[in-house]
Short mmCIF file of N, CA, C and O in Angstrom, two decimals:
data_model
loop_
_atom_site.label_atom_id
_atom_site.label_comp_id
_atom_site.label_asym_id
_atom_site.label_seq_id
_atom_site.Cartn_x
_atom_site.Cartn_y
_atom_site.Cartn_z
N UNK A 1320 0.82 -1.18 0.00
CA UNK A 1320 0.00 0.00 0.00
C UNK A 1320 0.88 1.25 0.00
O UNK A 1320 0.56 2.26 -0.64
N UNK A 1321 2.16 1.15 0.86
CA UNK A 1321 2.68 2.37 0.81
C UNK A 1321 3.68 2.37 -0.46
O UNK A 1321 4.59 3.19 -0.35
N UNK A 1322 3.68 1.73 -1.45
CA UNK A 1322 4.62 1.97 -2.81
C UNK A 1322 3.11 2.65 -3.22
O UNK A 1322 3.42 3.84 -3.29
N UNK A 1323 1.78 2.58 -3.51
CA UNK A 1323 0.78 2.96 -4.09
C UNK A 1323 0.41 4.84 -3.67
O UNK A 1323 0.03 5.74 -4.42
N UNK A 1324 0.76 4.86 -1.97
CA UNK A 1324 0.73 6.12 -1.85
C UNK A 1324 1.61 7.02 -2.50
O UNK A 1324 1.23 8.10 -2.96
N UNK A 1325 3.15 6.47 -2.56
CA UNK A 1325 3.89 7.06 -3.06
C UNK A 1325 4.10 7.23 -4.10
O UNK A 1325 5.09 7.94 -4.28
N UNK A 1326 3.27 6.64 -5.56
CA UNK A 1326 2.70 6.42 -6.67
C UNK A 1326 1.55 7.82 -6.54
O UNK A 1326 1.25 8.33 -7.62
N UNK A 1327 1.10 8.25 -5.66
CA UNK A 1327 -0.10 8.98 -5.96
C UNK A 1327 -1.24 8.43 -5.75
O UNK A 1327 -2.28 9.10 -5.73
N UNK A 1328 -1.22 7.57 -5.62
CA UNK A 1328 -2.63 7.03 -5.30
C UNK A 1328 -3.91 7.71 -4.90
O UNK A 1328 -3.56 8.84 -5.27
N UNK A 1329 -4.77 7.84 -4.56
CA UNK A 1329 -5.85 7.81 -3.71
C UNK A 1329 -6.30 6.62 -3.29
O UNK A 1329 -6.14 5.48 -3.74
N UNK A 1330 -7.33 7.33 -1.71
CA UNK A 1330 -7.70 5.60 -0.89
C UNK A 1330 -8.31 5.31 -2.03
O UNK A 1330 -7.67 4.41 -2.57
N UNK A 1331 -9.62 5.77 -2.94
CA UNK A 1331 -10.64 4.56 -3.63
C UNK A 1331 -9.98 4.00 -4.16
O UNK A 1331 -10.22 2.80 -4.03
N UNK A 1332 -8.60 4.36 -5.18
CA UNK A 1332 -7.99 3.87 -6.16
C UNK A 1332 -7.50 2.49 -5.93
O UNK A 1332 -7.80 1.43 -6.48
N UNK A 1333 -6.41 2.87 -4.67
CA UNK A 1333 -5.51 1.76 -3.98
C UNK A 1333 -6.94 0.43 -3.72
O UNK A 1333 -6.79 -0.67 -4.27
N UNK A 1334 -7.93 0.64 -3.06
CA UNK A 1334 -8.64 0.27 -2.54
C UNK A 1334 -9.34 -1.08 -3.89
O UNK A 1334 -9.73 -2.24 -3.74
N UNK A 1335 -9.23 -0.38 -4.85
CA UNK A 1335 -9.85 -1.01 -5.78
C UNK A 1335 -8.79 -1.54 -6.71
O UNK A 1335 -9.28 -2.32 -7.52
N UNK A 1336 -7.26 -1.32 -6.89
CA UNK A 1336 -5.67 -2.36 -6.55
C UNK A 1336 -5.77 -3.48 -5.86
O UNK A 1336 -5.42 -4.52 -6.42
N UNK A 1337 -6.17 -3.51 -4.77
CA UNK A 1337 -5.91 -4.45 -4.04
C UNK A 1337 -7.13 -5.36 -3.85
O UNK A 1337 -7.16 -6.52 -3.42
N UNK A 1338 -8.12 -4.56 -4.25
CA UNK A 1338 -9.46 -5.91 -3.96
C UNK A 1338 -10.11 -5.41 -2.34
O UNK A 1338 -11.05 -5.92 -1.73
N UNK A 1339 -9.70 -4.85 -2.15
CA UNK A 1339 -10.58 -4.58 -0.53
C UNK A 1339 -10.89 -3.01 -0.77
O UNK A 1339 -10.65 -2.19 -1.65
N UNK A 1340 -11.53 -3.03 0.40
CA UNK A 1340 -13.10 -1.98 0.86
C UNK A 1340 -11.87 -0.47 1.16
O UNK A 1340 -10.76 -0.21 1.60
N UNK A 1341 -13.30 0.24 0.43
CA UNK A 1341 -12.68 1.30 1.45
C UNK A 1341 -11.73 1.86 2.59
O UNK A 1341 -10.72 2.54 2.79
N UNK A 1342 -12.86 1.03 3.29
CA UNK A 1342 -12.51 1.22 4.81
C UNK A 1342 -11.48 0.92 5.21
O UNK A 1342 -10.82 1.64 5.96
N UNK A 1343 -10.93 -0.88 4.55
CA UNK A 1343 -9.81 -1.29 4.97
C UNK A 1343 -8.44 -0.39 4.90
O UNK A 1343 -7.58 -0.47 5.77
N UNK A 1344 -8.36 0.30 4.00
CA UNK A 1344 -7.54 1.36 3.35
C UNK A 1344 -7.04 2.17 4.45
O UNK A 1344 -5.93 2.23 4.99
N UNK A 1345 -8.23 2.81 4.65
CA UNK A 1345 -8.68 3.63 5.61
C UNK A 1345 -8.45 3.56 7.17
O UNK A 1345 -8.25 4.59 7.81
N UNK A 1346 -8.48 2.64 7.60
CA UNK A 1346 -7.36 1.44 8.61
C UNK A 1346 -6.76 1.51 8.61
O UNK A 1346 -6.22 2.07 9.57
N UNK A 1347 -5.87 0.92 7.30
CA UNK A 1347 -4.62 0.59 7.47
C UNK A 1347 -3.77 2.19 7.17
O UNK A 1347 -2.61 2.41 7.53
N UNK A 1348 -4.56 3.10 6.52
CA UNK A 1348 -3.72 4.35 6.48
C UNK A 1348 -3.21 5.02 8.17
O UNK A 1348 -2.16 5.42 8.67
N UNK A 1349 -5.06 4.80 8.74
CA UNK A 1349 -4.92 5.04 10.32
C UNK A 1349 -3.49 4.65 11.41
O UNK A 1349 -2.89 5.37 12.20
N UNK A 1350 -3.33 3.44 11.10
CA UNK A 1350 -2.22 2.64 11.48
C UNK A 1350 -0.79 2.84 11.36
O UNK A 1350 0.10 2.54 12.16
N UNK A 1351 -0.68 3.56 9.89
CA UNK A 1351 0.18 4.22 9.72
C UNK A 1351 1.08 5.66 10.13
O UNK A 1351 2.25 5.97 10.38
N UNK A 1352 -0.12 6.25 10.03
CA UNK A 1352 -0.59 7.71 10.38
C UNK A 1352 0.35 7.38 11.87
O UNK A 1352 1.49 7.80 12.09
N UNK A 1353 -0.51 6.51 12.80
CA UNK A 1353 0.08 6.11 14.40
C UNK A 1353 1.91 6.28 14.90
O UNK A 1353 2.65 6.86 15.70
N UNK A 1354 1.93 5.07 13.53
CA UNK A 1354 3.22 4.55 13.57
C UNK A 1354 4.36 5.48 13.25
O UNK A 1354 5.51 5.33 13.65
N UNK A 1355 3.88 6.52 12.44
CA UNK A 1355 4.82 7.53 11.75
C UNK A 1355 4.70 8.62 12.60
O UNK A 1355 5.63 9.43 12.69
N UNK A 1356 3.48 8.78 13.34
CA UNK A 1356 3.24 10.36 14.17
C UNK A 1356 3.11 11.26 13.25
O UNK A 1356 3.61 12.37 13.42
N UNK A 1357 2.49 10.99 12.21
CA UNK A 1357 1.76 12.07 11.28
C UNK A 1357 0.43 12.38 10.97
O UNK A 1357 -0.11 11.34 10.57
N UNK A 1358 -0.53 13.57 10.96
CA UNK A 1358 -1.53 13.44 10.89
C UNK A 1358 -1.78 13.55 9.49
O UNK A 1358 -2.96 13.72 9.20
N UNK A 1359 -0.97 13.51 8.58
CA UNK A 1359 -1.44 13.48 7.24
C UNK A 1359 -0.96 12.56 6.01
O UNK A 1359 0.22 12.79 5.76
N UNK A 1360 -1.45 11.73 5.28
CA UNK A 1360 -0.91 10.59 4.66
C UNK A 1360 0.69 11.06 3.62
O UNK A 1360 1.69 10.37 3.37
N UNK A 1361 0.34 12.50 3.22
CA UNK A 1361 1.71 13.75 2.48
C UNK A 1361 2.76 13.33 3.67
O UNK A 1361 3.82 12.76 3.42
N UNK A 1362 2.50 13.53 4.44
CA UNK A 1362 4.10 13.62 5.64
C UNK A 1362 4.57 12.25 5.82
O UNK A 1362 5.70 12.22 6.32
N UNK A 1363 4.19 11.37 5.64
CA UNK A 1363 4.27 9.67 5.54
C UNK A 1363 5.62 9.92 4.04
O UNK A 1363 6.83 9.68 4.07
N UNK A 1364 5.01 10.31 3.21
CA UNK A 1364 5.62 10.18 1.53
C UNK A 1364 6.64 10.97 1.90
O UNK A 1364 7.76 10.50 1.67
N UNK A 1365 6.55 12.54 2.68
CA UNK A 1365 7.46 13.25 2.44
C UNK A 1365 8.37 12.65 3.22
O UNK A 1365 9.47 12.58 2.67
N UNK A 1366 8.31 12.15 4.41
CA UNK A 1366 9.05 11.29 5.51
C UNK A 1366 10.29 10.55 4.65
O UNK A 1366 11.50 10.73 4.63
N UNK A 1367 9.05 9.29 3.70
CA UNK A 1367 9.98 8.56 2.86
C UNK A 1367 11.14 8.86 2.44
O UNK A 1367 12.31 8.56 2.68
N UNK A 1368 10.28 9.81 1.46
CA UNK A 1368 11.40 10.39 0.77
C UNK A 1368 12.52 11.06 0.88
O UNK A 1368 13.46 11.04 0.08
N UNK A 1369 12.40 12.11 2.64
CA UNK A 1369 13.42 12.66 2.75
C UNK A 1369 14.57 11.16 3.13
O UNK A 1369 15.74 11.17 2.76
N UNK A 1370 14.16 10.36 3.64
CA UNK A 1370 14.81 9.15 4.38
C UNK A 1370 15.44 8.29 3.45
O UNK A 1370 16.20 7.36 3.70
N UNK A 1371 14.91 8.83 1.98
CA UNK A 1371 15.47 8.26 1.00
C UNK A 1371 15.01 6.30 0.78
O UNK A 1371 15.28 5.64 -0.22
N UNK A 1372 14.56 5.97 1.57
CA UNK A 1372 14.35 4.88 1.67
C UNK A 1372 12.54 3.92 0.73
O UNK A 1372 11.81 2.97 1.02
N UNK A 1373 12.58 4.78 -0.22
CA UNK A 1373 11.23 4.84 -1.18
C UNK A 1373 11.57 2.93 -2.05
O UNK A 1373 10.68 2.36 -2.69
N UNK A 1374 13.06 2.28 -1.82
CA UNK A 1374 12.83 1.50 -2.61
C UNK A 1374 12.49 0.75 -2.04
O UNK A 1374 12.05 -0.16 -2.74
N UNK A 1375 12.42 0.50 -0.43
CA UNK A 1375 12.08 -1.00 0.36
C UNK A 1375 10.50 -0.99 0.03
O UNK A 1375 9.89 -2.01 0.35
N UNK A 1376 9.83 -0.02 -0.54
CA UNK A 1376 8.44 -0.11 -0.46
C UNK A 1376 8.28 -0.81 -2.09
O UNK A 1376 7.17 -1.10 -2.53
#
């Protein structure tokens, strides 16, 4: 999911990539959001990217 954000994605898009709901997306973005201490899915990518680390995804 997170090579798809960093692709641009949107949730419906990804959502409909992978075969699951909305919501699940939506979850699992939540989860992320947690893990990173960001309230916005942009600061996740920008994170990445400054960290340089965009290919493990």
């Amino acid at each position: 999911m997170i090579k798809l954000l960093l692709q641009g994605y949107k949730v419906h898009e990804i959502a409909e990539a992978r075969s699951v709901e909305v919501s699940t997306i939506k979850t699992q973005i939540k989860g992320l959001l947690r893990k990173f201490g960001c309230s916005r899915t942009k600061e996740i990518v920008q994170i990445i990217r400054e960290l340089n680390i965009e290919h493990l995804f």
